[in-house]
PDB file of C-alpha atoms in Angstrom:
ATOM      1  CA  MET A   1     174.796  72.300   7.602  1.00  0.00           C
ATOM      2  CA  THR A   2     177.159  75.198   6.917  1.00  0.00           C
ATOM      3  CA  GLN A   3     180.848  75.223   7.615  1.00  0.00           C
ATOM      4  CA  PRO A   4     182.024  77.045  10.775  1.00  0.00           C
ATOM      5  CA  ALA A   5     181.810  80.735  10.121  1.00  0.00           C
ATOM      6  CA  THR A   6     185.217  81.808  11.385  1.00  0.00           C
ATOM      7  CA  ASP A   7     188.913  81.131  10.952  1.00  0.00           C
ATOM      8  CA  GLN A   8     190.664  82.139  14.154  1.00  0.00           C
ATOM      9  CA  SER A   9     194.038  82.277  12.375  1.00  0.00           C
ATOM     10  CA  GLU A  10     192.834  85.354  10.492  1.00  0.00           C
ATOM     11  CA  ASN A  11     192.041  87.076  13.802  1.00  0.00           C
ATOM     12  CA  PRO A  12     188.565  88.223  12.724  1.00  0.00           C
ATOM     13  CA  ILE A  13     187.950  89.682  16.174  1.00  0.00           C
ATOM     14  CA  GLY A  14     190.525  92.436  15.803  1.00  0.00           C
ATOM     15  CA  PRO A  15     191.268  95.163  18.364  1.00  0.00           C
ATOM     16  CA  PRO A  16     188.477  96.504  20.574  1.00  0.00           C
ATOM     17  CA  PRO A  17     186.726  99.474  18.954  1.00  0.00           C
ATOM     18  CA  THR A  18     186.981 102.930  20.385  1.00  0.00           C
ATOM     19  CA  GLU A  19     183.680 104.041  21.936  1.00  0.00           C
ATOM     20  CA  GLN A  20     182.218 106.756  19.758  1.00  0.00           C
ATOM     21  CA  PRO A  21     179.341 109.157  20.430  1.00  0.00           C
ATOM     22  CA  VAL A  22     176.108 108.365  18.643  1.00  0.00           C
ATOM     23  CA  ARG A  23     175.782 110.340  15.413  1.00  0.00           C
ATOM     24  CA  ALA A  24     173.827 110.208  12.194  1.00  0.00           C
ATOM     25  CA  PRO A  25     174.619 107.043  10.184  1.00  0.00           C
ATOM     26  CA  ASP A  26     177.369 107.366   7.594  1.00  0.00           C
ATOM     27  CA  PRO A  27     176.078 105.720   4.384  1.00  0.00           C
ATOM     28  CA  ALA A  28     179.617 104.792   3.375  1.00  0.00           C
ATOM     29  CA  ALA A  29     180.158 103.002   6.689  1.00  0.00           C
ATOM     30  CA  ASN A  30     176.885 101.047   6.531  1.00  0.00           C
ATOM     31  CA  THR A  31     177.267  99.160   3.290  1.00  0.00           C
ATOM     32  CA  ALA A  32     176.472  95.474   3.011  1.00  0.00           C
ATOM     33  CA  SER A  33     180.187  94.769   3.182  1.00  0.00           C
ATOM     34  CA  ALA A  34     180.562  96.684   6.452  1.00  0.00           C
ATOM     35  CA  ALA A  35     177.584  94.856   7.926  1.00  0.00           C
ATOM     36  CA  GLU A  36     179.046  91.511   6.893  1.00  0.00           C
ATOM     37  CA  ASP A  37     182.369  92.400   8.493  1.00  0.00           C
ATOM     38  CA  ALA A  38     180.705  93.478  11.733  1.00  0.00           C
ATOM     39  CA  LEU A  39     178.589  90.336  11.900  1.00  0.00           C
ATOM     40  CA  ARG A  40     181.548  88.099  11.084  1.00  0.00           C
ATOM     41  CA  ARG A  41     183.431  89.724  13.948  1.00  0.00           C
ATOM     42  CA  LEU A  42     180.577  89.152  16.397  1.00  0.00           C
ATOM     43  CA  ILE A  43     180.316  85.489  15.370  1.00  0.00           C
ATOM     44  CA  ALA A  44     184.063  85.110  15.899  1.00  0.00           C
ATOM     45  CA  ILE A  45     183.835  86.706  19.344  1.00  0.00           C
ATOM     46  CA  MET A  46     181.140  84.231  20.352  1.00  0.00           C
ATOM     47  CA  ALA A  47     183.223  81.326  19.036  1.00  0.00           C
ATOM     48  CA  LYS A  48     186.125  82.524  21.183  1.00  0.00           C
ATOM     49  CA  LEU A  49     183.913  82.941  24.241  1.00  0.00           C
ATOM     50  CA  ARG A  50     182.618  79.371  23.787  1.00  0.00           C
ATOM     51  CA  ASP A  51     186.063  77.800  23.270  1.00  0.00           C
ATOM     52  CA  PRO A  52     186.301  74.982  25.869  1.00  0.00           C
ATOM     53  CA  GLU A  53     190.010  75.597  26.420  1.00  0.00           C
ATOM     54  CA  THR A  54     190.442  79.362  26.266  1.00  0.00           C
ATOM     55  CA  GLY A  55     186.928  80.776  26.455  1.00  0.00           C
ATOM     56  CA  CYS A  56     184.858  82.240  29.271  1.00  0.00           C
ATOM     57  CA  PRO A  57     183.736  79.493  31.721  1.00  0.00           C
ATOM     58  CA  TRP A  58     180.284  81.058  32.110  1.00  0.00           C
ATOM     59  CA  ASP A  59     179.687  81.278  28.359  1.00  0.00           C
ATOM     60  CA  VAL A  60     180.986  77.749  27.807  1.00  0.00           C
ATOM     61  CA  GLU A  61     178.571  76.184  30.298  1.00  0.00           C
ATOM     62  CA  GLN A  62     175.449  77.831  28.861  1.00  0.00           C
ATOM     63  CA  THR A  63     172.760  75.870  27.003  1.00  0.00           C
ATOM     64  CA  PHE A  64     169.691  76.820  24.981  1.00  0.00           C
ATOM     65  CA  ALA A  65     167.597  76.545  28.135  1.00  0.00           C
ATOM     66  CA  THR A  66     169.846  78.621  30.381  1.00  0.00           C
ATOM     67  CA  ILE A  67     170.157  81.569  28.003  1.00  0.00           C
ATOM     68  CA  ALA A  68     166.518  81.576  26.877  1.00  0.00           C
ATOM     69  CA  PRO A  69     165.465  83.837  29.801  1.00  0.00           C
ATOM     70  CA  TYR A  70     168.153  86.338  28.782  1.00  0.00           C
ATOM     71  CA  THR A  71     166.833  86.273  25.211  1.00  0.00           C
ATOM     72  CA  ILE A  72     163.349  87.137  26.445  1.00  0.00           C
ATOM     73  CA  GLU A  73     164.730  89.854  28.729  1.00  0.00           C
ATOM     74  CA  GLU A  74     166.689  91.459  25.893  1.00  0.00           C
ATOM     75  CA  ALA A  75     163.601  91.490  23.660  1.00  0.00           C
ATOM     76  CA  TYR A  76     161.714  93.373  26.368  1.00  0.00           C
ATOM     77  CA  GLU A  77     164.558  95.851  26.735  1.00  0.00           C
ATOM     78  CA  VAL A  78     164.355  96.506  23.001  1.00  0.00           C
ATOM     79  CA  ALA A  79     160.633  97.170  23.439  1.00  0.00           C
ATOM     80  CA  ASP A  80     161.363  99.556  26.323  1.00  0.00           C
ATOM     81  CA  ALA A  81     163.859 101.489  24.213  1.00  0.00           C
ATOM     82  CA  CYS A  82     161.293 101.730  21.416  1.00  0.00           C
ATOM     83  CA  ALA A  83     158.631 102.968  23.827  1.00  0.00           C
ATOM     84  CA  SER A  84     160.927 105.632  25.266  1.00  0.00           C
ATOM     85  CA  GLY A  85     162.143 106.795  21.863  1.00  0.00           C
ATOM     86  CA  ASP A  86     165.747 106.483  23.081  1.00  0.00           C
ATOM     87  CA  LEU A  87     167.638 105.692  19.868  1.00  0.00           C
ATOM     88  CA  PRO A  88     171.106 105.299  21.453  1.00  0.00           C
ATOM     89  CA  ALA A  89     169.577 102.829  23.918  1.00  0.00           C
ATOM     90  CA  LEU A  90     167.782 101.081  21.055  1.00  0.00           C
ATOM     91  CA  LYS A  91     171.076 100.597  19.235  1.00  0.00           C
ATOM     92  CA  ASP A  92     172.617  99.025  22.343  1.00  0.00           C
ATOM     93  CA  GLU A  93     169.609  96.825  23.080  1.00  0.00           C
ATOM     94  CA  LEU A  94     169.384  95.594  19.496  1.00  0.00           C
ATOM     95  CA  GLY A  95     173.043  94.613  19.807  1.00  0.00           C
ATOM     96  CA  ASP A  96     172.285  92.692  22.995  1.00  0.00           C
ATOM     97  CA  LEU A  97     169.409  90.916  21.259  1.00  0.00           C
ATOM     98  CA  LEU A  98     171.574  90.104  18.244  1.00  0.00           C
ATOM     99  CA  LEU A  99     174.133  88.600  20.598  1.00  0.00           C
ATOM    100  CA  GLN A 100     171.449  86.235  21.867  1.00  0.00           C
ATOM    101  CA  VAL A 101     170.754  85.038  18.309  1.00  0.00           C
ATOM    102  CA  VAL A 102     174.464  84.501  17.715  1.00  0.00           C
ATOM    103  CA  PHE A 103     174.737  82.689  21.074  1.00  0.00           C
ATOM    104  CA  HIS A 104     171.939  80.241  20.242  1.00  0.00           C
ATOM    105  CA  ALA A 105     173.312  79.670  16.746  1.00  0.00           C
ATOM    106  CA  ARG A 106     176.787  78.967  18.118  1.00  0.00           C
ATOM    107  CA  ILE A 107     175.483  76.334  20.534  1.00  0.00           C
ATOM    108  CA  ALA A 108     173.569  74.718  17.665  1.00  0.00           C
ATOM    109  CA  GLU A 109     176.672  74.767  15.456  1.00  0.00           C
ATOM    110  CA  GLU A 110     178.674  73.004  18.157  1.00  0.00           C
ATOM    111  CA  LEU A 111     175.961  70.334  18.263  1.00  0.00           C
ATOM    112  CA  GLY A 112     176.131  69.896  14.497  1.00  0.00           C
ATOM    113  CA  ALA A 113     172.541  71.083  14.060  1.00  0.00           C
ATOM    114  CA  PHE A 114     172.826  74.420  12.226  1.00  0.00           C
ATOM    115  CA  ALA A 115     174.907  77.598  12.180  1.00  0.00           C
ATOM    116  CA  PHE A 116     174.182  81.318  11.987  1.00  0.00           C
ATOM    117  CA  ALA A 117     174.211  81.276   8.190  1.00  0.00           C
ATOM    118  CA  ASP A 118     171.442  78.675   8.229  1.00  0.00           C
ATOM    119  CA  VAL A 119     169.377  80.915  10.515  1.00  0.00           C
ATOM    120  CA  ALA A 120     169.823  83.935   8.251  1.00  0.00           C
ATOM    121  CA  ASN A 121     169.141  81.947   5.081  1.00  0.00           C
ATOM    122  CA  ALA A 122     166.005  80.402   6.589  1.00  0.00           C
ATOM    123  CA  ILE A 123     164.456  83.741   7.535  1.00  0.00           C
ATOM    124  CA  SER A 124     165.417  85.237   4.153  1.00  0.00           C
ATOM    125  CA  ALA A 125     163.684  82.366   2.355  1.00  0.00           C
ATOM    126  CA  LYS A 126     160.637  82.750   4.595  1.00  0.00           C
ATOM    127  CA  MET A 127     160.330  86.483   3.919  1.00  0.00           C
ATOM    128  CA  ILE A 128     160.563  85.961   0.153  1.00  0.00           C
ATOM    129  CA  ARG A 129     158.043  83.100   0.271  1.00  0.00           C
ATOM    130  CA  ARG A 130     155.553  85.106   2.336  1.00  0.00           C
ATOM    131  CA  HIS A 131     155.794  88.233   0.165  1.00  0.00           C
ATOM    132  CA  PRO A 132     154.858  87.050  -3.321  1.00  0.00           C
ATOM    133  CA  HIS A 133     153.381  90.522  -3.913  1.00  0.00           C
ATOM    134  CA  VAL A 134     156.909  91.945  -3.554  1.00  0.00           C
ATOM    135  CA  PHE A 135     159.246  89.233  -4.839  1.00  0.00           C
ATOM    136  CA  SER A 136     156.922  87.665  -7.417  1.00  0.00           C
ATOM    137  CA  ASP A 137     154.057  88.757  -9.634  1.00  0.00           C
ATOM    138  CA  ALA A 138     151.203  88.354  -7.130  1.00  0.00           C
ATOM    139  CA  PRO A 139     148.885  91.384  -6.849  1.00  0.00           C
ATOM    140  CA  ARG A 140     149.936  93.966  -4.274  1.00  0.00           C
ATOM    141  CA  SER A 141     146.375  94.772  -3.189  1.00  0.00           C
ATOM    142  CA  ASN A 142     146.060  91.909  -0.679  1.00  0.00           C
ATOM    143  CA  GLY A 143     149.539  91.554   0.739  1.00  0.00           C
ATOM    144  CA  HIS A 144     148.466  90.875   4.325  1.00  0.00           C
ATOM    145  CA  GLY A 145     145.856  88.343   3.241  1.00  0.00           C
ATOM    146  CA  GLN A 146     148.458  86.479   1.191  1.00  0.00           C
ATOM    147  CA  TRP A 147     150.818  86.512   4.180  1.00  0.00           C
ATOM    148  CA  GLU A 148     148.193  84.925   6.441  1.00  0.00           C
ATOM    149  CA  ALA A 149     147.199  82.353   3.820  1.00  0.00           C
ATOM    150  CA  ILE A 150     150.813  81.297   3.298  1.00  0.00           C
ATOM    151  CA  LYS A 151     151.389  81.018   7.052  1.00  0.00           C
ATOM    152  CA  ALA A 152     148.291  78.849   7.388  1.00  0.00           C
ATOM    153  CA  GLU A 153     149.485  76.599   4.560  1.00  0.00           C
ATOM    154  CA  GLU A 154     152.901  76.273   6.223  1.00  0.00           C
ATOM    155  CA  ARG A 155     151.220  75.149   9.431  1.00  0.00           C
ATOM    156  CA  ARG A 156     149.158  72.580   7.563  1.00  0.00           C
ATOM    157  CA  GLU A 157     152.311  71.168   6.005  1.00  0.00           C
ATOM    158  CA  LYS A 158     153.736  70.413   9.458  1.00  0.00           C
ATOM    159  CA  PRO A 159     152.467  66.925  10.342  1.00  0.00           C
ATOM    160  CA  ILE A 160     153.204  67.087  14.068  1.00  0.00           C
ATOM    161  CA  ASP A 161     150.374  69.422  15.073  1.00  0.00           C
ATOM    162  CA  PRO A 162     147.784  70.443  12.474  1.00  0.00           C
ATOM    163  CA  SER A 163     145.774  72.540  14.949  1.00  0.00           C
ATOM    164  CA  ALA A 164     144.972  76.150  14.142  1.00  0.00           C
ATOM    165  CA  LEU A 165     146.581  76.926  17.506  1.00  0.00           C
ATOM    166  CA  ALA A 166     149.876  75.223  16.676  1.00  0.00           C
ATOM    167  CA  GLY A 167     153.018  77.291  17.044  1.00  0.00           C
ATOM    168  CA  VAL A 168     151.777  79.794  19.628  1.00  0.00           C
ATOM    169  CA  ALA A 169     154.805  79.790  21.895  1.00  0.00           C
ATOM    170  CA  LEU A 170     154.263  78.631  25.468  1.00  0.00           C
ATOM    171  CA  ALA A 171     156.895  81.073  26.746  1.00  0.00           C
ATOM    172  CA  LEU A 172     154.997  84.171  25.593  1.00  0.00           C
ATOM    173  CA  PRO A 173     153.663  86.478  28.312  1.00  0.00           C
ATOM    174  CA  GLY A 174     150.198  85.374  29.371  1.00  0.00           C
ATOM    175  CA  LEU A 175     148.300  88.333  27.921  1.00  0.00           C
ATOM    176  CA  MET A 176     150.120  88.139  24.607  1.00  0.00           C
ATOM    177  CA  ARG A 177     149.631  84.384  24.309  1.00  0.00           C
ATOM    178  CA  ALA A 178     145.933  84.680  25.154  1.00  0.00           C
ATOM    179  CA  GLU A 179     145.464  87.238  22.394  1.00  0.00           C
ATOM    180  CA  LYS A 180     147.315  85.089  19.854  1.00  0.00           C
ATOM    181  CA  LEU A 181     145.265  82.008  20.770  1.00  0.00           C
ATOM    182  CA  GLN A 182     142.059  84.013  20.386  1.00  0.00           C
ATOM    183  CA  LYS A 183     143.112  85.415  17.014  1.00  0.00           C
ATOM    184  CA  ARG A 184     143.957  81.929  15.772  1.00  0.00           C
ATOM    185  CA  ALA A 185     140.590  80.609  16.961  1.00  0.00           C
ATOM    186  CA  ALA A 186     138.807  83.578  15.386  1.00  0.00           C
ATOM    187  CA  ARG A 187     140.227  82.679  11.969  1.00  0.00           C
ATOM    188  CA  THR A 188     138.279  79.416  12.144  1.00  0.00           C
ATOM    189  CA  GLY A 189     135.042  81.300  12.938  1.00  0.00           C
ATOM    190  CA  PHE A 190     135.110  80.568  16.684  1.00  0.00           C
ATOM    191  CA  ASP A 191     134.664  84.096  17.993  1.00  0.00           C
ATOM    192  CA  TRP A 192     132.120  86.472  19.488  1.00  0.00           C
ATOM    193  CA  PRO A 193     130.220  88.316  16.743  1.00  0.00           C
ATOM    194  CA  ASP A 194     130.783  91.619  18.565  1.00  0.00           C
ATOM    195  CA  ALA A 195     132.348  93.094  21.686  1.00  0.00           C
ATOM    196  CA  GLU A 196     129.180  92.818  23.752  1.00  0.00           C
ATOM    197  CA  GLY A 197     129.438  89.033  23.992  1.00  0.00           C
ATOM    198  CA  ALA A 198     133.013  89.322  25.256  1.00  0.00           C
ATOM    199  CA  ARG A 199     131.944  91.979  27.768  1.00  0.00           C
ATOM    200  CA  ALA A 200     129.123  89.795  29.124  1.00  0.00           C
ATOM    201  CA  LYS A 201     131.614  86.962  29.580  1.00  0.00           C
ATOM    202  CA  ILE A 202     133.663  89.177  31.920  1.00  0.00           C
ATOM    203  CA  VAL A 203     130.646  89.715  34.149  1.00  0.00           C
ATOM    204  CA  GLU A 204     129.948  85.980  34.143  1.00  0.00           C
ATOM    205  CA  GLU A 205     133.531  85.142  35.133  1.00  0.00           C
ATOM    206  CA  MET A 206     133.507  87.708  37.956  1.00  0.00           C
ATOM    207  CA  ASP A 207     130.385  86.047  39.377  1.00  0.00           C
ATOM    208  CA  GLU A 208     132.100  82.665  39.179  1.00  0.00           C
ATOM    209  CA  ILE A 209     135.094  83.982  41.125  1.00  0.00           C
ATOM    210  CA  ALA A 210     132.758  85.238  43.837  1.00  0.00           C
ATOM    211  CA  THR A 211     131.213  81.773  44.240  1.00  0.00           C
ATOM    212  CA  ALA A 212     134.424  79.731  43.895  1.00  0.00           C
ATOM    213  CA  GLY A 213     134.763  77.305  46.780  1.00  0.00           C
ATOM    214  CA  ASP A 214     138.511  77.252  47.371  1.00  0.00           C
ATOM    215  CA  ALA A 215     141.822  78.808  46.349  1.00  0.00           C
ATOM    216  CA  ALA A 216     142.332  76.433  43.414  1.00  0.00           C
ATOM    217  CA  ALA A 217     138.901  77.228  42.020  1.00  0.00           C
ATOM    218  CA  ARG A 218     139.467  80.966  42.456  1.00  0.00           C
ATOM    219  CA  GLU A 219     142.746  80.704  40.585  1.00  0.00           C
ATOM    220  CA  GLU A 220     141.080  78.841  37.732  1.00  0.00           C
ATOM    221  CA  GLU A 221     138.243  81.346  37.502  1.00  0.00           C
ATOM    222  CA  MET A 222     140.665  84.263  37.716  1.00  0.00           C
ATOM    223  CA  GLY A 223     142.483  82.813  34.712  1.00  0.00           C
ATOM    224  CA  ASP A 224     139.166  82.643  32.856  1.00  0.00           C
ATOM    225  CA  LEU A 225     138.470  86.266  33.794  1.00  0.00           C
ATOM    226  CA  LEU A 226     141.822  87.484  32.527  1.00  0.00           C
ATOM    227  CA  PHE A 227     141.357  85.514  29.323  1.00  0.00           C
ATOM    228  CA  SER A 228     137.943  87.142  28.889  1.00  0.00           C
ATOM    229  CA  VAL A 229     139.380  90.625  29.466  1.00  0.00           C
ATOM    230  CA  VAL A 230     141.933  89.977  26.726  1.00  0.00           C
ATOM    231  CA  ASN A 231     139.106  88.869  24.449  1.00  0.00           C
ATOM    232  CA  TYR A 232     137.144  92.050  25.157  1.00  0.00           C
ATOM    233  CA  ALA A 233     140.205  94.179  24.486  1.00  0.00           C
ATOM    234  CA  ARG A 234     140.792  92.363  21.196  1.00  0.00           C
ATOM    235  CA  LYS A 235     137.218  92.953  20.088  1.00  0.00           C
ATOM    236  CA  LEU A 236     137.647  96.667  20.863  1.00  0.00           C
ATOM    237  CA  GLY A 237     140.870  96.811  18.856  1.00  0.00           C
ATOM    238  CA  VAL A 238     143.023  97.323  21.954  1.00  0.00           C
ATOM    239  CA  ASP A 239     146.333  95.497  22.374  1.00  0.00           C
ATOM    240  CA  PRO A 240     146.057  94.198  25.969  1.00  0.00           C
ATOM    241  CA  GLU A 241     149.811  93.934  26.471  1.00  0.00           C
ATOM    242  CA  VAL A 242     150.341  97.529  25.345  1.00  0.00           C
ATOM    243  CA  ALA A 243     147.385  98.709  27.431  1.00  0.00           C
ATOM    244  CA  LEU A 244     148.654  96.988  30.574  1.00  0.00           C
ATOM    245  CA  ARG A 245     152.145  98.369  30.060  1.00  0.00           C
ATOM    246  CA  ALA A 246     150.659 101.850  29.813  1.00  0.00           C
ATOM    247  CA  GLY A 247     148.606 101.205  32.949  1.00  0.00           C
ATOM    248  CA  ASN A 248     151.714 100.035  34.791  1.00  0.00           C
ATOM    249  CA  ALA A 249     153.592 103.148  33.704  1.00  0.00           C
ATOM    250  CA  LYS A 250     150.717 105.380  34.828  1.00  0.00           C
ATOM    251  CA  PHE A 251     150.568 103.719  38.243  1.00  0.00           C
ATOM    252  CA  GLU A 252     154.326 103.981  38.710  1.00  0.00           C
ATOM    253  CA  ARG A 253     154.337 107.652  37.709  1.00  0.00           C
ATOM    254  CA  ARG A 254     151.530 108.528  40.131  1.00  0.00           C
ATOM    255  CA  PHE A 255     152.944 106.450  42.978  1.00  0.00           C
ATOM    256  CA  ARG A 256     156.325 108.140  42.634  1.00  0.00           C
ATOM    257  CA  MET A 257     154.559 111.508  42.746  1.00  0.00           C
ATOM    258  CA  MET A 258     152.875 110.440  46.005  1.00  0.00           C
ATOM    259  CA  GLU A 259     156.228 109.467  47.479  1.00  0.00           C
ATOM    260  CA  GLY A 260     157.720 112.768  46.370  1.00  0.00           C
ATOM    261  CA  MET A 261     154.916 114.783  47.963  1.00  0.00           C
ATOM    262  CA  ALA A 262     155.138 112.939  51.302  1.00  0.00           C
ATOM    263  CA  GLY A 263     158.881 112.463  51.488  1.00  0.00           C
ATOM    264  CA  ASP A 264     160.219 110.188  54.203  1.00  0.00           C
ATOM    265  CA  ALA A 265     156.875 110.225  55.994  1.00  0.00           C
ATOM    266  CA  PHE A 266     155.079 108.320  53.220  1.00  0.00           C
ATOM    267  CA  SER A 267     155.184 104.823  54.747  1.00  0.00           C
ATOM    268  CA  GLY A 268     153.741 106.057  58.031  1.00  0.00           C
ATOM    269  CA  LEU A 269     150.722 107.803  56.518  1.00  0.00           C
ATOM    270  CA  SER A 270     147.257 106.368  56.976  1.00  0.00           C
ATOM    271  CA  LEU A 271     145.416 104.849  54.035  1.00  0.00           C
ATOM    272  CA  GLU A 272     143.147 107.899  53.928  1.00  0.00           C
ATOM    273  CA  GLU A 273     146.144 110.233  53.734  1.00  0.00           C
ATOM    274  CA  LYS A 274     147.702 108.142  50.987  1.00  0.00           C
ATOM    275  CA  GLU A 275     144.422 108.175  49.080  1.00  0.00           C
ATOM    276  CA  ALA A 276     144.390 111.976  49.288  1.00  0.00           C
ATOM    277  CA  LEU A 277     147.914 112.045  47.828  1.00  0.00           C
ATOM    278  CA  TRP A 278     146.799 109.640  45.100  1.00  0.00           C
ATOM    279  CA  GLN A 279     143.977 111.991  44.125  1.00  0.00           C
ATOM    280  CA  ARG A 280     146.445 114.884  43.969  1.00  0.00           C
ATOM    281  CA  ALA A 281     148.781 112.807  41.811  1.00  0.00           C
ATOM    282  CA  LYS A 282     145.911 112.031  39.439  1.00  0.00           C
ATOM    283  CA  GLN A 283     145.448 115.734  38.922  1.00  0.00           C
ATOM    284  CA  GLY A 284     148.942 115.867  37.576  1.00  0.00           C
TER     285      GLY A 284
END
């Protein structure tokens, strides 16, 4: 357990910074010392926000569970900024995500469990341990294989759940979690030998949906179908989450084009008229 990271008497928060336009990084302003100062300030701000007497009531009442959805949301916003190539937005979203880490660590520190320094030290130790080809004298030719072997050994050392599927977070999006479960299973040899087996499974699951007797059965079979689609995508080397995001973006782009072509009359058009607009939108 580390000592609390801040001393409020030293006023580590300081005055609010002046908003500056985004510019190329200044090497002199991005030294390790500057990063430490900036992080120390953020930790102090969170401590002040969580102060039961003088802090923000909303921040004070939060728990791990209540802020977890915000953590997930911020991670997705980072992904959106990456996808759009918007570097100023990426800087802001990474800050929002970092705040979530500091928030969780502060709650844990108040509970006497761990503090931010413990979090940073733990991930540093993990990165060094999993990269013996960088930080030790292991051969560099099989870095990824060493990484996977070390991760597998770490899982085996955890007595609670020795399964190959242990540690795949329940809160992951369904497509992403399905892919991770399948990859874990594949490492044990439980996998289709090629993509054709996964493709045939999709056809089988579609037939089972068609013959399902009630809503509960249809839901179960639909889950099996989606799982099979993820498996097929994995065998083809396609990231299903990335593919679906691209499909969503394509649909949104074309639908907005339809709305733009029809104007205020869009909602009142017949299905045939909307289909004609859709075909025009597909042409670009």
